[in-house]
Amino acid sequence: MNNSARAFTAPGKAFLAGGYLVLEPIYNAYVTALSSRMHAIVKNNDSSELLSSTVTISSPQFQMGEWKYEIDNNDLVKIPTEVNQRNNPFLEATVLTVMSYIQPKEKFNLEITIFSDPGYHSQDDTTTRLSDNKTKKFLYHSKPINDVAKTGLGSSAGLVAVVTTALISAFKDGSISDLQNIIHNCSQIAHCYAQKKIGSGFDVATAVYGSIIYRRFDPDLINELFQHGFFKSQDDEELKQSFATALTGLVESKWEFNSTRCTLPPGIRLLMGDIKGGSETPKLVSKVLKWKSENVLQSSELYKCLNQANLDFIDALSELHRFYVETPATYKESLAYLQSTNVAALSKAEYTLQQPDPKLTPFVSLIEAIKRIRANLRDLTAYSGAEIEPQSQTVLLDNCNEIKGCLGGMVPGAGGYDAICLLVIEDSIDEFVDSTKEDIKFENVAWLNLHEEDDGIVEEQVNDYSGLL
Ligand SMILES: Nc1ncnc2c1ncn2[C@@H]1O[C@H](COP(=O)(O)OP(=O)(O)OP(=O)(O)O)[C@@H](O)[C@H]1O
Ligand SMILES: C[C@@](O)(CCOP(=O)(O)O)CC(=O)O
């Protein structure tokens, strides 16, 4: 076992394009990794006094945030016992999956401390603590984790990914990049098990790999593992063995999926707004899937148009990268022009009438792609009855377009009343936020203090957490 303490972080996500379509393994989605990250510090303590192996996970920002799992080294595919009967399905599934995979033979005593950056949860009723060297700042809540409102950045995916990394690093040598695929596969399995369903996995993949163009893995990979009686086979040695073999095979195999790294073009910033109110993703998804199965022709036509708009969005972003690399000075001139206009508010006809400079064309392609994504999501809303871009969000996004420097925005992920994501010229961000502050049109939005940080899991300096552990 590895004895020195280590620290890791995994990012939250903003799902900009590809919601719903990404549930099928034929569509690409675009997901941005965020500066809000989930942290885990792992220590391997002396185990000589313990009767059985233990993983103690504490989350000191939340009341009752400690889970202590006892593990039977002779029966590792068994659900671990939480000694105080506290339930955290995501931690339990992670400990179970990693232990079943690693199968450690010797007794151990691991201690993991989790911290989450301020962006993940509501900041009401919190106190702030800084690490000794002031590099880490966390908010401490007065309630247990389940009673604190989330902002929708994928806290469970970040948690599973970073705790998987902490556990695997305690038993296996190698850098993050050596272990990344194993970490990804274990995290997807654990997250599906905890959620009791197999989603597209975009949030887990982003937590592991960072900002990505994502096409999902075949859900049958995990379905087949679950059919092995997933972890239920305590009394049957043969079943346990076949499960362990299937799990190892799956964790160590190369899954077919797309996780091509990407990043927003220079000078363009992501701005995310948390909206008062909220929506339940599973309800929205089931409405869309029901409508889709009952309206095969209409839905395939709409999916085709929405997919084309998503692909145009992805292409426009890579075209902007090319533009910057080939002619950085002209690119910066265009950014400066866009900073002083509200091109996103103009229709294509109005825009063409104004005959602007052709050097703006790649930016206009991006603006137009965002508009078409939104138009298709509004059609999906109308046809399926799932409130994906509801009227109040349409009004809000249109109002954002009226402000100089905004290139457009969308409802992220499953949409609904949870959040909005905007792409804004970087140098306009402060002015943009200021101009919304006293304006009643934006009274329901709280701008989140975050930006894109395109890295997935990274190793951090343990010293940066001293004073907090
Ligand atoms: N800091 C944390 N400490 C301990 N457990 C956590 C922490 N953050 C998240 N969790 C676990 O994850 C659960 C929340 O997961 P859930 O999937 O409901 O939200 P989410 O991943 O933030 O959702 P969304 O995809 O909408 O952002 C919590 O109930 C808790 O079990
Ligand atoms: C609707 C869906 O495509 C995206 C959900 O995104 P979010 O949880 O709203 O960020 C579901 C999924 O991909 O698992």
XYZ file of C-alpha atoms and ligand atoms in Angstrom:
514
model
C 0.000 0.000 0.000
C 1.061 3.589 -0.556
C 1.729 5.335 2.725
C 2.119 9.044 2.094
C -0.915 11.338 2.205
C -2.133 12.534 -1.196
C -4.741 15.022 -2.394
C -6.827 15.045 -5.573
C -9.532 17.217 -7.124
C -12.194 16.678 -9.805
C -14.181 19.412 -11.577
C -17.889 20.185 -11.720
C -19.592 20.522 -15.114
C -21.651 22.808 -17.311
C -23.419 20.799 -20.020
C -23.642 23.258 -22.911
C -24.896 21.171 -25.835
C -26.276 17.675 -26.330
C -28.819 17.171 -23.524
C -31.210 14.225 -24.129
C -29.522 13.264 -27.408
C -26.448 12.127 -25.458
C -28.503 9.363 -23.863
C -27.972 7.539 -27.175
C -24.448 6.473 -28.106
C -24.655 8.061 -31.578
C -24.698 11.733 -30.555
C -21.870 14.000 -29.439
C -22.281 16.474 -26.592
C -20.148 19.413 -25.416
C -19.408 19.627 -21.689
C -17.273 22.224 -19.929
C -15.323 21.453 -16.745
C -15.459 24.126 -14.077
C -13.239 25.862 -11.568
C -15.557 24.548 -8.818
C -13.941 21.295 -7.784
C -14.451 18.418 -5.380
C -11.395 17.618 -3.210
C -10.269 14.421 -1.464
C -7.256 13.998 0.785
C -6.378 10.394 1.578
C -4.183 9.060 4.394
C -3.236 5.499 5.179
C -3.247 5.233 8.984
C -1.944 2.503 11.242
C -4.389 -0.429 11.226
C -2.804 -2.623 13.927
C -5.414 -1.722 16.561
C -8.379 -2.307 14.249
C -10.404 -5.516 14.123
C -11.336 -5.016 10.496
C -10.308 -2.854 7.562
C -11.883 0.582 7.607
C -12.454 3.490 5.257
C -13.485 6.634 7.148
C -14.743 9.437 4.945
C -15.451 12.827 6.430
C -17.035 15.835 4.804
C -16.489 18.468 7.502
C -18.395 21.236 5.698
C -21.677 19.465 6.491
C -23.309 18.456 9.755
C -23.087 14.728 10.465
C -20.666 14.498 7.556
C -18.817 11.358 8.523
C -19.243 7.862 7.149
C -17.193 4.955 8.489
C -17.217 1.799 6.377
C -16.007 -1.518 7.764
C -14.752 -3.905 5.149
C -14.318 -7.652 5.322
C -11.013 -8.535 3.614
C -12.325 -12.061 3.098
C -15.523 -10.949 1.413
C -14.786 -7.897 -0.664
C -17.781 -8.019 -2.971
C -20.014 -7.465 0.047
C -21.769 -4.149 0.722
C -19.616 -2.458 3.388
C -21.166 -1.735 6.789
C -21.503 1.921 7.774
C -20.934 1.694 11.522
C -23.438 4.451 12.468
C -26.075 3.424 9.875
C -25.540 6.707 8.040
C -26.518 6.582 4.420
C -24.518 8.122 1.588
C -25.276 5.961 -1.463
C -22.535 7.560 -3.557
C -19.797 6.910 -1.004
C -21.045 3.406 -0.278
C -21.119 2.521 -3.986
C -17.628 3.943 -4.502
C -16.093 2.036 -1.591
C -17.854 -1.137 -2.705
C -16.827 -0.871 -6.355
C -13.187 -0.026 -5.695
C -12.774 -2.691 -2.979
C -14.419 -5.330 -5.166
C -12.023 -4.393 -7.947
C -8.797 -4.063 -5.918
C -9.504 -7.023 -3.582
C -6.911 -5.969 -0.960
C -5.760 -8.929 1.086
C -4.154 -7.038 3.980
C -5.908 -5.047 6.677
C -5.942 -1.258 6.169
C -7.202 1.931 7.799
C -7.860 4.663 5.240
C -9.009 8.142 6.120
C -10.419 10.393 3.399
C -11.441 14.025 3.889
C -13.698 15.654 1.305
C -14.125 19.331 0.560
C -16.314 20.928 -2.091
C -15.716 24.374 -3.569
C -18.316 27.087 -2.886
C -20.018 26.853 -6.341
C -21.648 23.467 -5.666
C -24.138 24.454 -2.991
C -26.254 27.356 -1.817
C -24.118 29.813 0.131
C -26.903 30.769 2.580
C -26.162 30.190 6.235
C -22.449 29.414 5.886
C -19.183 30.350 7.512
C -15.880 30.505 5.641
C -12.619 28.766 6.481
C -9.261 29.185 4.790
C -6.309 26.816 4.779
C -3.123 28.012 6.525
C -1.524 29.177 3.278
C -4.870 30.654 2.094
C -4.896 28.705 -1.184
C -8.110 26.854 -0.267
C -11.349 28.464 0.837
C -14.396 26.417 1.797
C -17.857 27.213 3.094
C -19.160 25.388 6.160
C -22.901 24.712 6.289
C -25.084 24.428 9.357
C -27.056 21.455 7.965
C -26.424 17.894 6.736
C -25.556 17.465 3.043
C -29.050 16.297 2.061
C -30.655 19.473 3.442
C -28.421 21.930 1.584
C -29.614 23.172 -1.856
C -27.428 22.196 -4.849
C -26.604 24.399 -7.827
C -26.447 21.510 -10.321
C -22.702 21.257 -10.990
C -22.658 17.460 -10.597
C -21.563 17.109 -6.978
C -22.185 13.361 -6.881
C -20.150 12.729 -10.059
C -17.248 14.825 -8.716
C -17.482 13.071 -5.373
C -17.470 9.583 -6.874
C -14.607 10.410 -9.250
C -12.368 11.982 -6.619
C -13.026 9.347 -3.928
C -12.433 6.591 -6.504
C -9.098 8.244 -7.306
C -8.184 8.562 -3.617
C -8.972 4.889 -2.962
C -7.255 3.539 -6.065
C -4.155 5.661 -5.403
C -3.838 4.074 -1.964
C -3.433 0.631 -3.511
C -2.013 1.157 -6.994
C 1.127 2.940 -8.148
C 1.062 5.288 -11.098
C 0.216 8.843 -12.090
C -3.311 10.087 -12.715
C -2.823 9.708 -16.439
C -1.656 6.079 -15.997
C -4.738 5.284 -13.919
C -7.278 7.563 -15.629
C -9.188 4.920 -17.578
C -9.479 2.612 -14.564
C -10.652 5.580 -12.471
C -13.202 6.486 -15.147
C -14.606 2.986 -15.495
C -14.844 2.388 -11.725
C -16.470 5.808 -11.247
C -19.095 5.193 -13.946
C -19.984 1.800 -12.443
C -20.199 3.206 -8.892
C -22.236 6.248 -9.969
C -24.745 4.105 -11.903
C -25.070 1.714 -8.976
C -25.686 4.562 -6.518
C -28.250 6.227 -8.794
C -29.926 2.884 -9.536
C -29.944 3.809 -13.207
C -27.553 4.122 -16.113
C -27.488 7.772 -17.283
C -25.332 9.001 -20.134
C -22.331 9.379 -17.793
C -21.349 12.807 -19.158
C -20.909 14.241 -15.642
C -18.620 11.428 -14.472
C -16.587 11.536 -17.709
C -16.132 15.312 -17.322
C -15.129 14.927 -13.671
C -12.417 12.479 -14.773
C -11.215 13.869 -18.124
C -12.155 17.581 -17.923
C -13.844 19.617 -20.695
C -14.807 17.138 -23.386
C -16.757 16.422 -26.497
C -18.541 13.357 -25.155
C -20.271 10.413 -26.799
C -21.494 7.886 -24.306
C -20.442 4.265 -23.733
C -22.761 1.383 -24.553
C -25.107 1.056 -21.537
C -25.045 -2.741 -21.950
C -21.493 -2.751 -20.590
C -22.823 -1.874 -17.151
C -26.179 -3.648 -17.606
C -24.369 -6.916 -18.122
C -22.349 -6.410 -14.934
C -25.500 -5.618 -12.970
C -27.033 -8.829 -14.301
C -24.286 -10.754 -12.526
C -26.333 -10.154 -9.395
C -24.350 -7.012 -8.645
C -22.941 -7.307 -5.154
C -25.919 -9.267 -3.888
C -24.145 -12.565 -3.966
C -22.814 -12.732 -0.414
C -23.549 -16.388 0.194
C -22.712 -17.905 -3.133
C -18.948 -18.328 -3.666
C -19.280 -19.156 -7.355
C -21.465 -16.124 -8.072
C -19.106 -13.896 -6.128
C -16.158 -15.139 -8.132
C -17.915 -14.655 -11.455
C -18.949 -11.169 -10.415
C -15.402 -10.239 -9.366
C -14.028 -11.558 -12.667
C -16.642 -9.631 -14.666
C -15.953 -6.432 -12.698
C -12.174 -6.661 -13.192
C -12.662 -7.367 -16.897
C -14.945 -4.361 -17.265
C -12.782 -1.960 -15.243
C -9.651 -2.888 -17.160
C -11.160 -3.029 -20.643
C -11.127 -0.155 -23.099
C -14.669 1.193 -23.388
C -15.786 2.602 -26.675
C -16.796 6.210 -26.078
C -15.679 9.704 -27.017
C -13.935 11.973 -24.518
C -12.060 14.329 -26.843
C -10.584 17.186 -24.836
C -11.802 20.686 -25.665
C -11.715 24.182 -24.231
C -13.597 27.405 -24.924
C -11.833 29.728 -27.392
C -9.530 32.443 -25.987
C -11.290 35.549 -24.706
C -14.676 33.812 -24.358
C -15.856 33.152 -20.814
C -18.533 30.908 -19.454
C -20.953 32.655 -17.112
C -23.384 30.511 -15.179
C -26.480 31.776 -13.439
C -28.274 29.848 -10.733
C -32.029 30.402 -11.026
C -34.418 30.578 -8.100
C -36.616 27.518 -8.531
C -35.584 24.175 -9.935
C -36.505 21.163 -12.043
C -36.243 17.427 -11.664
C -34.118 15.919 -14.395
C -35.633 12.374 -14.192
C -39.154 13.773 -14.774
C -38.018 15.822 -17.766
C -36.164 12.834 -19.215
C -39.111 10.476 -18.859
C -41.461 12.971 -20.568
C -39.059 13.364 -23.494
C -38.534 9.619 -23.844
C -42.280 8.938 -23.698
C -42.983 11.536 -26.392
C -40.108 10.174 -28.482
C -41.381 6.594 -28.364
C -44.912 7.722 -29.274
C -43.862 10.115 -32.061
C -41.140 8.351 -33.961
C -41.159 10.444 -37.157
C -41.563 13.829 -35.517
C -38.908 13.081 -32.906
C -36.361 11.749 -35.382
C -36.772 14.916 -37.462
C -36.337 17.124 -34.394
C -33.387 15.116 -33.053
C -31.728 15.471 -36.466
C -32.112 19.282 -36.431
C -31.030 19.588 -32.802
C -28.007 17.385 -33.424
C -27.021 19.510 -36.427
C -27.250 22.658 -34.299
C -25.115 20.993 -31.588
C -22.507 19.938 -34.166
C -22.484 23.457 -35.653
C -21.884 24.827 -32.148
C -18.936 22.450 -31.671
C -17.569 23.302 -35.151
C -17.938 27.053 -34.555
C -15.884 26.752 -31.361
C -13.099 24.879 -33.127
C -13.229 27.355 -36.030
C -12.674 30.160 -33.483
C -9.624 28.330 -32.106
C -8.253 28.119 -35.663
C -8.984 31.808 -36.233
C -7.038 32.701 -33.063
C -4.059 30.503 -33.922
C -3.807 31.764 -37.524
C -4.442 35.497 -36.978
C -4.403 36.359 -33.280
C -4.362 40.130 -33.846
C -7.471 40.069 -36.063
C -9.155 37.704 -33.611
C -8.552 40.177 -30.784
C -9.904 43.058 -32.904
C -13.105 41.080 -33.434
C -13.395 40.429 -29.698
C -12.987 44.151 -29.041
C -15.740 44.946 -31.543
C -18.079 42.347 -30.019
C -17.440 43.777 -26.595
C -19.049 47.000 -27.683
C -22.081 45.501 -29.462
C -24.995 43.210 -28.808
C -24.793 41.146 -32.002
C -26.538 38.194 -30.312
C -29.717 40.268 -30.028
C -29.912 40.858 -33.789
C -31.708 38.534 -36.172
C -29.613 37.191 -39.042
C -31.431 39.546 -41.452
C -30.787 42.585 -39.259
C -27.198 41.558 -38.861
C -26.685 41.085 -42.605
C -28.287 44.483 -43.303
C -25.711 46.120 -41.081
C -23.027 44.536 -43.296
C -20.485 44.057 -40.537
C -16.917 43.110 -41.028
C -16.416 39.585 -42.516
C -13.857 38.875 -39.808
C -16.806 38.505 -37.439
C -18.222 35.591 -39.446
C -16.844 32.799 -37.189
C -18.338 34.508 -34.138
C -21.647 34.910 -35.953
C -21.614 31.155 -36.736
C -21.356 30.506 -33.004
C -24.154 32.951 -32.201
C -26.388 31.400 -34.868
C -25.674 27.828 -33.679
C -26.687 28.778 -30.124
C -29.903 30.318 -31.436
C -30.726 27.139 -33.359
C -29.996 24.935 -30.335
C -32.437 27.042 -28.354
C -35.097 27.036 -31.089
C -34.934 23.240 -31.261
C -35.095 22.935 -27.466
C -38.190 25.140 -27.504
C -39.740 22.786 -30.087
C -38.807 19.843 -27.870
C -40.502 21.665 -24.979
C -43.671 22.256 -26.981
C -43.890 18.735 -28.420
C -42.960 16.687 -25.361
C -44.508 18.856 -22.646
C -41.206 18.693 -20.718
C -40.348 22.264 -19.673
C -36.811 22.328 -21.085
C -36.656 25.958 -22.223
C -39.782 27.298 -20.523
C -41.113 30.773 -21.324
C -39.460 32.486 -18.338
C -36.059 31.108 -19.351
C -36.640 32.219 -22.960
C -37.314 35.762 -21.764
C -34.270 35.704 -19.483
C -31.912 34.397 -22.169
C -33.240 36.953 -24.674
C -32.656 39.697 -22.122
C -29.074 38.505 -21.646
C -28.544 38.734 -25.418
C -29.461 42.422 -25.257
C -26.395 43.138 -23.117
C -23.151 44.046 -24.873
C -20.538 41.322 -25.002
C -22.983 38.412 -24.696
C -22.620 35.843 -27.494
C -25.675 33.889 -26.380
C -26.702 31.407 -23.776
C -28.708 28.282 -23.167
C -30.394 26.155 -20.528
C -27.673 23.619 -19.619
C -28.125 19.838 -19.419
C -31.714 18.786 -19.051
C -32.781 22.444 -18.935
C -35.762 23.563 -16.890
C -35.745 26.210 -14.189
C -32.325 25.292 -12.662
C -29.744 27.450 -14.378
C -28.598 29.310 -17.472
C -25.167 29.274 -19.131
C -23.887 32.189 -21.167
C -20.846 32.742 -23.360
C -19.602 36.276 -22.801
C -16.570 38.169 -24.091
C -14.081 37.866 -21.227
C -13.326 41.567 -20.924
C -17.053 42.373 -20.718
C -17.839 40.032 -17.823
C -17.680 42.591 -15.001
C -19.707 45.146 -16.936
C -22.192 42.441 -17.912
C -22.738 41.348 -14.312
C -22.923 44.935 -13.073
C -25.552 45.872 -15.624
C -27.854 43.082 -14.384
C -27.487 43.913 -10.698
C -30.172 46.528 -10.139
C -32.363 45.302 -12.986
C -35.627 43.607 -12.077
C -35.418 41.470 -15.260
C -32.537 39.557 -13.648
C -33.845 39.381 -10.094
C -34.111 35.589 -10.137
C -30.518 34.982 -11.247
C -27.491 34.563 -8.974
C -24.296 34.628 -11.051
C -21.974 31.876 -9.865
C -18.393 32.774 -9.148
C -16.810 30.206 -11.456
C -15.236 29.809 -14.878
C -14.005 27.040 -17.137
C -10.978 25.114 -15.890
C -10.601 22.400 -18.447
C -8.596 19.862 -16.394
C -10.160 16.655 -15.149
C -8.762 14.912 -12.085
C -5.512 16.428 -10.884
C -3.211 15.742 -7.972
C -2.905 18.659 -5.539
C -0.374 19.607 -2.845
C -1.392 18.133 0.506
C 0.174 21.139 2.286
C -2.422 23.420 0.689
C -5.043 21.876 3.000
C -3.180 22.248 6.279
C -5.234 23.993 8.918
C -8.389 22.353 7.559
C -7.675 18.671 8.224
N -19.484 17.347 -0.311
C -20.154 16.207 -0.209
N -19.971 15.404 0.879
C -20.639 14.251 0.987
N -21.527 13.795 0.102
C -21.767 14.540 -0.975
C -21.092 15.789 -1.194
N -21.526 16.299 -2.353
C -22.442 15.432 -2.843
N -22.600 14.374 -2.027
C -23.493 13.207 -2.239
O -24.113 13.376 -3.496
C -25.541 13.541 -3.338
C -26.074 14.539 -4.353
O -26.085 13.904 -5.580
P -27.118 14.249 -6.742
O -26.822 13.356 -7.897
O -28.496 14.293 -6.163
O -26.724 15.734 -7.038
P -25.760 16.347 -8.119
O -24.771 15.342 -8.585
O -25.167 17.603 -7.526
O -26.804 16.662 -9.220
P -26.691 17.525 -10.537
O -26.258 16.586 -11.624
O -28.072 18.055 -10.701
O -25.668 18.566 -10.264
C -25.702 13.980 -1.885
O -26.977 13.643 -1.398
C -24.594 13.192 -1.192
O -24.981 11.848 -1.003
C -30.943 14.924 -19.923
C -29.503 14.472 -19.810
O -29.012 14.259 -21.137
C -28.635 15.566 -19.193
C -28.936 15.948 -17.787
O -28.069 17.004 -17.409
P -28.125 17.758 -16.014
O -28.113 16.708 -14.948
O -29.369 18.588 -16.061
O -26.874 18.609 -16.014
C -29.434 13.165 -19.008
C -28.099 12.452 -19.107
O -27.322 12.726 -20.032
O -27.839 11.558 -18.271
